[in-house]
Coordinates of C-alpha atoms in Angstrom, one line a residue:
X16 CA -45.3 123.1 -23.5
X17 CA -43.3 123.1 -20.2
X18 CA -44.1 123.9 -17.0
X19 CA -42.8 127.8 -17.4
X20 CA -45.3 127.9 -19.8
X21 CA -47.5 127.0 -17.8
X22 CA -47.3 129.0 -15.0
X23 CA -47.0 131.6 -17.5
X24 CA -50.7 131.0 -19.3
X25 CA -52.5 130.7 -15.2
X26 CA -50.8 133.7 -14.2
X27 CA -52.1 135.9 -17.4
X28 CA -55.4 134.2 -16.6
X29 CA -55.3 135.3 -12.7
X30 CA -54.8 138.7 -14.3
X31 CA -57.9 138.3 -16.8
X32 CA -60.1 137.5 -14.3
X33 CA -58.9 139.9 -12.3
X34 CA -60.3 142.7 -14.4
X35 CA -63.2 141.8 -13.2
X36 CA -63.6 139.7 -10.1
X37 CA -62.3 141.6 -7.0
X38 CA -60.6 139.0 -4.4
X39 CA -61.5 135.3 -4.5
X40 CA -57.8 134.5 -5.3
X41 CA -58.6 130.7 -3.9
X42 CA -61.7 130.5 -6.0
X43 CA -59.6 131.4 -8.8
X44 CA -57.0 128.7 -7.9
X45 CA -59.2 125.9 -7.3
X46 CA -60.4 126.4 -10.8
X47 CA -57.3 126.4 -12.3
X48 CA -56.1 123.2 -9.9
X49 CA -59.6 121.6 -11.8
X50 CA -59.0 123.0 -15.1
X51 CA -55.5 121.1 -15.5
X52 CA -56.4 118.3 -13.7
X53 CA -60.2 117.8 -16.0
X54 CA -62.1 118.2 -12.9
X55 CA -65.3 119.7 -11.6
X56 CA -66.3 122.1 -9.0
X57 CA -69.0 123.0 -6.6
X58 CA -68.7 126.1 -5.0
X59 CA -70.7 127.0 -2.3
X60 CA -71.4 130.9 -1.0
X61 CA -74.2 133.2 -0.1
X62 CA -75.7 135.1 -2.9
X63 CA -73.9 138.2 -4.3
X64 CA -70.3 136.8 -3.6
X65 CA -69.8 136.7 -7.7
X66 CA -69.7 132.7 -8.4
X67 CA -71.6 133.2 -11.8
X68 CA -69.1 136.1 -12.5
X69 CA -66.2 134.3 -11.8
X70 CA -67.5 131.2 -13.9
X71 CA -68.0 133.2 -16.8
X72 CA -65.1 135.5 -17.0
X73 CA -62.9 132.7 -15.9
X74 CA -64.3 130.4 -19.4
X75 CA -63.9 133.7 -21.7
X76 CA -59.9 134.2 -20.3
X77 CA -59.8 130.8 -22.0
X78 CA -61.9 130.6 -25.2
X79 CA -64.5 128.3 -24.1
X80 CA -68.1 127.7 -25.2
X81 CA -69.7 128.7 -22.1
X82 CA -73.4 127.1 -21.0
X83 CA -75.3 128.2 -18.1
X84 CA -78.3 126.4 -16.7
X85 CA -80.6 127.8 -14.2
X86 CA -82.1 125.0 -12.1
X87 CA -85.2 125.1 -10.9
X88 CA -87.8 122.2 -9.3
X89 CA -89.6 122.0 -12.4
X90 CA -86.3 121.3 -14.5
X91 CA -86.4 118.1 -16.6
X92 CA -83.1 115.8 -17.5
X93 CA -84.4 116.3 -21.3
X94 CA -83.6 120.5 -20.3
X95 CA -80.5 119.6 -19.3
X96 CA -79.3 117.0 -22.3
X97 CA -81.4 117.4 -24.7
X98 CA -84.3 115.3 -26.6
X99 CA -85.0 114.1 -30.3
X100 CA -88.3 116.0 -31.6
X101 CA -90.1 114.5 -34.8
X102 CA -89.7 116.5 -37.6
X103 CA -92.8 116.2 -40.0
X104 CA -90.9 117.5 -42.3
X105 CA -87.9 114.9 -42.9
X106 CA -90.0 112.2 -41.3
X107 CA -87.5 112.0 -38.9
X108 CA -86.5 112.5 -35.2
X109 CA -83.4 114.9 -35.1
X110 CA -81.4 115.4 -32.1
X111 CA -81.9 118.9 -30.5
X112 CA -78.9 119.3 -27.7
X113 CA -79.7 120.5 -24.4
X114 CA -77.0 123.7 -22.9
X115 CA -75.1 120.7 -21.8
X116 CA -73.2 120.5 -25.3
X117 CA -70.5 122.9 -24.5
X118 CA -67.0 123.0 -23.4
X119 CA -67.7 125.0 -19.8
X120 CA -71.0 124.5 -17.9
X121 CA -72.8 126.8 -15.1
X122 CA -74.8 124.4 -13.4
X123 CA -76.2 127.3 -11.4
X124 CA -77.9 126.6 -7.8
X125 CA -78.0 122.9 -8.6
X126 CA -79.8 122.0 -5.1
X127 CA -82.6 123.4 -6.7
X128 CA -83.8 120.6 -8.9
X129 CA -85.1 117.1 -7.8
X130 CA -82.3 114.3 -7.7
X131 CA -84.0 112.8 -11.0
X132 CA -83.0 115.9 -13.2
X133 CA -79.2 116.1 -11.4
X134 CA -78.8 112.4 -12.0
X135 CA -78.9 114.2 -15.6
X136 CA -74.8 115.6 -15.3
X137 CA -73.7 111.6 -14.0
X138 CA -72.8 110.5 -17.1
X139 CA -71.8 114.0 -18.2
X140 CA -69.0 114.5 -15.3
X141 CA -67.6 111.1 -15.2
X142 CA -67.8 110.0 -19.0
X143 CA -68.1 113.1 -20.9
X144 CA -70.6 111.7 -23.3
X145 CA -74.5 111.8 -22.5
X146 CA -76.8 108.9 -23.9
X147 CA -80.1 109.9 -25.7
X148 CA -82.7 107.6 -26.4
X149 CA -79.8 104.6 -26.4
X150 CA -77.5 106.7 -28.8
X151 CA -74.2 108.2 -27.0
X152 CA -72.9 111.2 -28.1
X153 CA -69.6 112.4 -27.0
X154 CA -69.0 116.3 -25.0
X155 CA -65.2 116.9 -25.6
X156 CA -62.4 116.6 -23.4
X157 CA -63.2 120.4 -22.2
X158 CA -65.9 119.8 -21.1
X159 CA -66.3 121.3 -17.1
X160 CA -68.9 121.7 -14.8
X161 CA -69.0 124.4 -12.2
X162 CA -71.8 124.4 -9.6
X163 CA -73.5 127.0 -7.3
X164 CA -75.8 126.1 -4.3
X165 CA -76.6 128.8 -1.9
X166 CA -76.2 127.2 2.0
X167 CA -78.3 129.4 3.7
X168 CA -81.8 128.8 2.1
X169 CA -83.3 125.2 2.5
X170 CA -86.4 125.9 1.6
X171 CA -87.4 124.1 -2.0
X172 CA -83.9 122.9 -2.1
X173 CA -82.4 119.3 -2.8
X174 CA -79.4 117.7 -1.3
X175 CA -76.9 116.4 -3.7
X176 CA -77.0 112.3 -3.4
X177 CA -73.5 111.0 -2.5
X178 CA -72.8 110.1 -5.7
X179 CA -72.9 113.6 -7.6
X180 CA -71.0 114.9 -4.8
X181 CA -67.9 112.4 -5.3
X182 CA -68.1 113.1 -8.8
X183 CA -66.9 116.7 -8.0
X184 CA -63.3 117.0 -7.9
X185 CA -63.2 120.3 -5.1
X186 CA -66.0 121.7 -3.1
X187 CA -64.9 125.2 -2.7
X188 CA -66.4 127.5 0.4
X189 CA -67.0 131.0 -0.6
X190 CA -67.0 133.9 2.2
X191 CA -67.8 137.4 2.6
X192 CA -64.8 140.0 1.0
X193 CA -62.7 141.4 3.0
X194 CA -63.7 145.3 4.0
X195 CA -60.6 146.8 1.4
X196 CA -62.4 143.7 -1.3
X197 CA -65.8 145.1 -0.6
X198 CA -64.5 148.6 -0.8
X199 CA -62.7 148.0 -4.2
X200 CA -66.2 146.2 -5.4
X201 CA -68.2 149.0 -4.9
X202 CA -65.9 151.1 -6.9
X203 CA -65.5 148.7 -9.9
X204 CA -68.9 147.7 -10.2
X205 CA -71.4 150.5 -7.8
X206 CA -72.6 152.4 -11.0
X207 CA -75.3 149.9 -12.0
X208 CA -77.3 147.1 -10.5
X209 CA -76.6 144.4 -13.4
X210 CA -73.8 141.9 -13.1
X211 CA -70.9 143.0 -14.8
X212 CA -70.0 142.5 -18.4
X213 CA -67.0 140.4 -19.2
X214 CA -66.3 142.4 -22.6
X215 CA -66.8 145.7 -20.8
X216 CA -63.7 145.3 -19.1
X217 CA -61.5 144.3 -21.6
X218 CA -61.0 140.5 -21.1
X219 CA -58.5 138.9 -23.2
X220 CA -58.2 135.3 -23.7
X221 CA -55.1 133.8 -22.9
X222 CA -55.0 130.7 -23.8
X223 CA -57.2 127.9 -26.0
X224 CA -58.2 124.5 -26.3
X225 CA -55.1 123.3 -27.5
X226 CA -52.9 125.0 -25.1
X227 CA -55.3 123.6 -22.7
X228 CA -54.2 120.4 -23.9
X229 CA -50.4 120.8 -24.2
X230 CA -50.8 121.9 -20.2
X231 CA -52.8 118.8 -19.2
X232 CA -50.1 116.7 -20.6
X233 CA -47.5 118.5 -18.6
X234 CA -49.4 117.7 -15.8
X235 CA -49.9 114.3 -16.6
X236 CA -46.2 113.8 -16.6
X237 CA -45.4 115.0 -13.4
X238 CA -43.5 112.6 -11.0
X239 CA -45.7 111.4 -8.2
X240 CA -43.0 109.6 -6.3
X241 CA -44.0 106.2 -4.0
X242 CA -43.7 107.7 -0.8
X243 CA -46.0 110.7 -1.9
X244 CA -48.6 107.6 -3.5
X245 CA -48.4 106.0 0.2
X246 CA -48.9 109.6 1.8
X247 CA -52.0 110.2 -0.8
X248 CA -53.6 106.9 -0.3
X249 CA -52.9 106.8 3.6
X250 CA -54.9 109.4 4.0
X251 CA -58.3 108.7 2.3
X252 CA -57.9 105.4 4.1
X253 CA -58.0 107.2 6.9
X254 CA -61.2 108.7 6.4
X255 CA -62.8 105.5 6.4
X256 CA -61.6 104.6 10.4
X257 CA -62.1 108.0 11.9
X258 CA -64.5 107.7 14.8
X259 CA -66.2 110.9 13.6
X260 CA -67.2 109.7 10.1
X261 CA -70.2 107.7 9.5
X262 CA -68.3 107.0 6.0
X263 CA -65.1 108.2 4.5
X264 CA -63.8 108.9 1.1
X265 CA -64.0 106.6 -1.9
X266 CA -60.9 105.1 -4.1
X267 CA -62.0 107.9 -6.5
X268 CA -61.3 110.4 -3.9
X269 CA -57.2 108.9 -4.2
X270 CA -57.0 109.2 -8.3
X271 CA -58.4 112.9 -7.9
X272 CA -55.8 113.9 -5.5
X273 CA -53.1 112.4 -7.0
X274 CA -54.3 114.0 -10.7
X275 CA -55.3 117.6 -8.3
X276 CA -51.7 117.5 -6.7
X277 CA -49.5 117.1 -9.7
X278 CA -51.5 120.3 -11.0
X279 CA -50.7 121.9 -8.2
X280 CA -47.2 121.6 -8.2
X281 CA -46.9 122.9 -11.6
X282 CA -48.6 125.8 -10.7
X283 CA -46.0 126.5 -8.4
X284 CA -43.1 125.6 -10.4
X285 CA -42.2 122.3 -10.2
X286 CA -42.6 119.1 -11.9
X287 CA -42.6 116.5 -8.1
X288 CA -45.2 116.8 -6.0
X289 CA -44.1 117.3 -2.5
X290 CA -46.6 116.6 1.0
X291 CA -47.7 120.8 0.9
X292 CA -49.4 120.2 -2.5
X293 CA -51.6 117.0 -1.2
X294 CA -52.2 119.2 2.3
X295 CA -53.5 122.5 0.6
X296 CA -55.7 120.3 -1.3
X297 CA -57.1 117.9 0.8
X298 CA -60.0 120.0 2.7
X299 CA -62.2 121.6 -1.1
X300 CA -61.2 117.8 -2.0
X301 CA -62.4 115.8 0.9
X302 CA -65.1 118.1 2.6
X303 CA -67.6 116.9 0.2
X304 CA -67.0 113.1 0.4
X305 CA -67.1 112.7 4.3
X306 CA -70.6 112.1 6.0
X307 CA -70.1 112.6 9.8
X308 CA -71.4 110.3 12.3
X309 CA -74.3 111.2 14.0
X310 CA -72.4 111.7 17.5
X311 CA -70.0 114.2 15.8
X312 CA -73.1 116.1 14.6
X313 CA -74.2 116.5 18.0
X314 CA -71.2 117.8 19.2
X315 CA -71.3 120.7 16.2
X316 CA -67.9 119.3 14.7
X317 CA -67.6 119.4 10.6
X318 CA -65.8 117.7 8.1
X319 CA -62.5 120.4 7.8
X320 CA -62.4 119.7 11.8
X321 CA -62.2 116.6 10.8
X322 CA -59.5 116.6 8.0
X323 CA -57.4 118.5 9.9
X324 CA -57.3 115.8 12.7
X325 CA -56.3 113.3 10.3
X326 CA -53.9 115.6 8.4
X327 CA -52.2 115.6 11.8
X328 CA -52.3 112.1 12.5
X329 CA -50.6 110.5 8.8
X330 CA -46.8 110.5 9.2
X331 CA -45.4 112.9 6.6
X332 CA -43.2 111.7 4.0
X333 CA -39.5 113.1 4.2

């Protein structure tokens, strides 16, 4: 596959999910920048802004076993991955797998479950494999996690630790449509109060597991030259000294760019990865990986203030 192919296979995917999802064109691109690049996403809106729409028509443009979990307080890791139940009849224990088995996961409103049962997706988003009662048993190389937490309601809600969050590739802020966006949704969708069928509108897939494949090995071949390493790696550093950060990125947070930037530059046509790529990734990268210092709190700053400082400060490559 080369990179015109692609291109090719996001664009007729863009127009898939189109069908269906009105707006949310950097939603839509930050899942592709993941998809190519085997990462995961947490996306972050109010509710009613279509992140569970998106998530699904988005997996059924691609062929992909989709999985949804609802979390809840009362959620248990063995609801996530599974457990192995005695069966009297076999005199056995046989393995019955948790909605974690599939090739694109809906962790939906994952703040709302206690750190023990979200500890449950570690092994899951780093390894793709999860262990059961000491046995390991592999997920695929499809395998994807997309997350929803709603920011405005605290209440019965759970902060992601640190190290779930770093394990997310993007953290991707969802607003309110525009008034046209809102317009057209009403249109599309004001007949009926249920979400919106993905087969009701006619969406095609466009692509498979294997041309997934082919597309993450064009990725993977994309030049990432040493002056565009230093750039990458200059940065995150940086995150580590800035007076406003309590504590910066991790060397995990370099890898991810670096893998997220040469998708990037092949969804726009070329096969080098130029400073543009690394900048229009660096804030649904970083956002999630900074913790601010306690006297940038106070003075209401947040972590894209902060990015775009040091954005600012690294000398660009030429």
């Amino acid at each position: 596959m080369a990179i015109e192919a692609v291109r090719a296979m996001a664009d007729d995917l863009r127009t898939e999910v189109g069908k269906v999802v009105v707006g949310l064109d950097d939603a839509v691109e930050i899942l592709l920048v993941a998809l190519l690049s085997e990462g995961h996403v947490l996306m972050e809106g109010v509710p009613g802004t279509a992140k569970t729409l998106l998530a699904q028509t988005f997996s059924a443009a691609l062929s992909l076993d989709f999985g949804r979990v609802q979390f809840t307080p009362d959620l248990m890791p063995g609801d996530v991955i599974g457990t192995n139940l005695f069966d009297f009849q076999s005199n056995s224990f046989s393995l019955v797998k948790g909605p974690i088995f599939t090739q694109f996961l809906l962790a939906d409103e994952i703040n709302r479950t206690p750190p023990k049962t979200q500890a449950s997706l570690l092994q899951a988003m780093q390894e793709r494999e999860v262990t059961i009662d000491g046995k390991t048993h592999p997920l695929g190389d499809a395998f994807m996690v997309v997350a929803t937490q709603n920011p405005i309601e605290q209440q019965g809600t759970y902060p992601l630790p640190e190290a779930q969050l770093d394990r997310f590739l993007f953290k991707h802020v969802l607003t309110y449509p525009s008034r046209d966006e809102e317009r057209d949704v009403v249109r599309r969708h004001g007949a009926r109060t249920a979400m919106p069928s993905v087969e009701d509108h006619g969406v095609r897939p466009v692509g498979d597991l294997n041309a997934l494949r082919a597309a993450r090995v064009v990725v993977s071949d994309i030049t990432l030259a040493d002056d565009m390493t230093d750039y990458i790696v200059d940065l995150i550093r940086a995150t580590r000294e800035h007076p406003a950060l309590a504590f910066g990125a991790s060397p995990r947070a370099a890898t991810n760019l670096s893998a997220a930037a040469r998708a990037y530059a092949v969804l726009n046509g070329r096969d080098y990865v130029i400073p543009d790529d690394v900048k229009s990734l660096a804030k649904p990268l970083l956002r999630h990986r900074l913790v601010l210092s306690a006297s940038a709190e106070i003075e209401g700053m947040g972590e894209d203030q902060v990015i775009d400082q040091i954005l600012q400060q690294i000398p660009v490559p030429r």
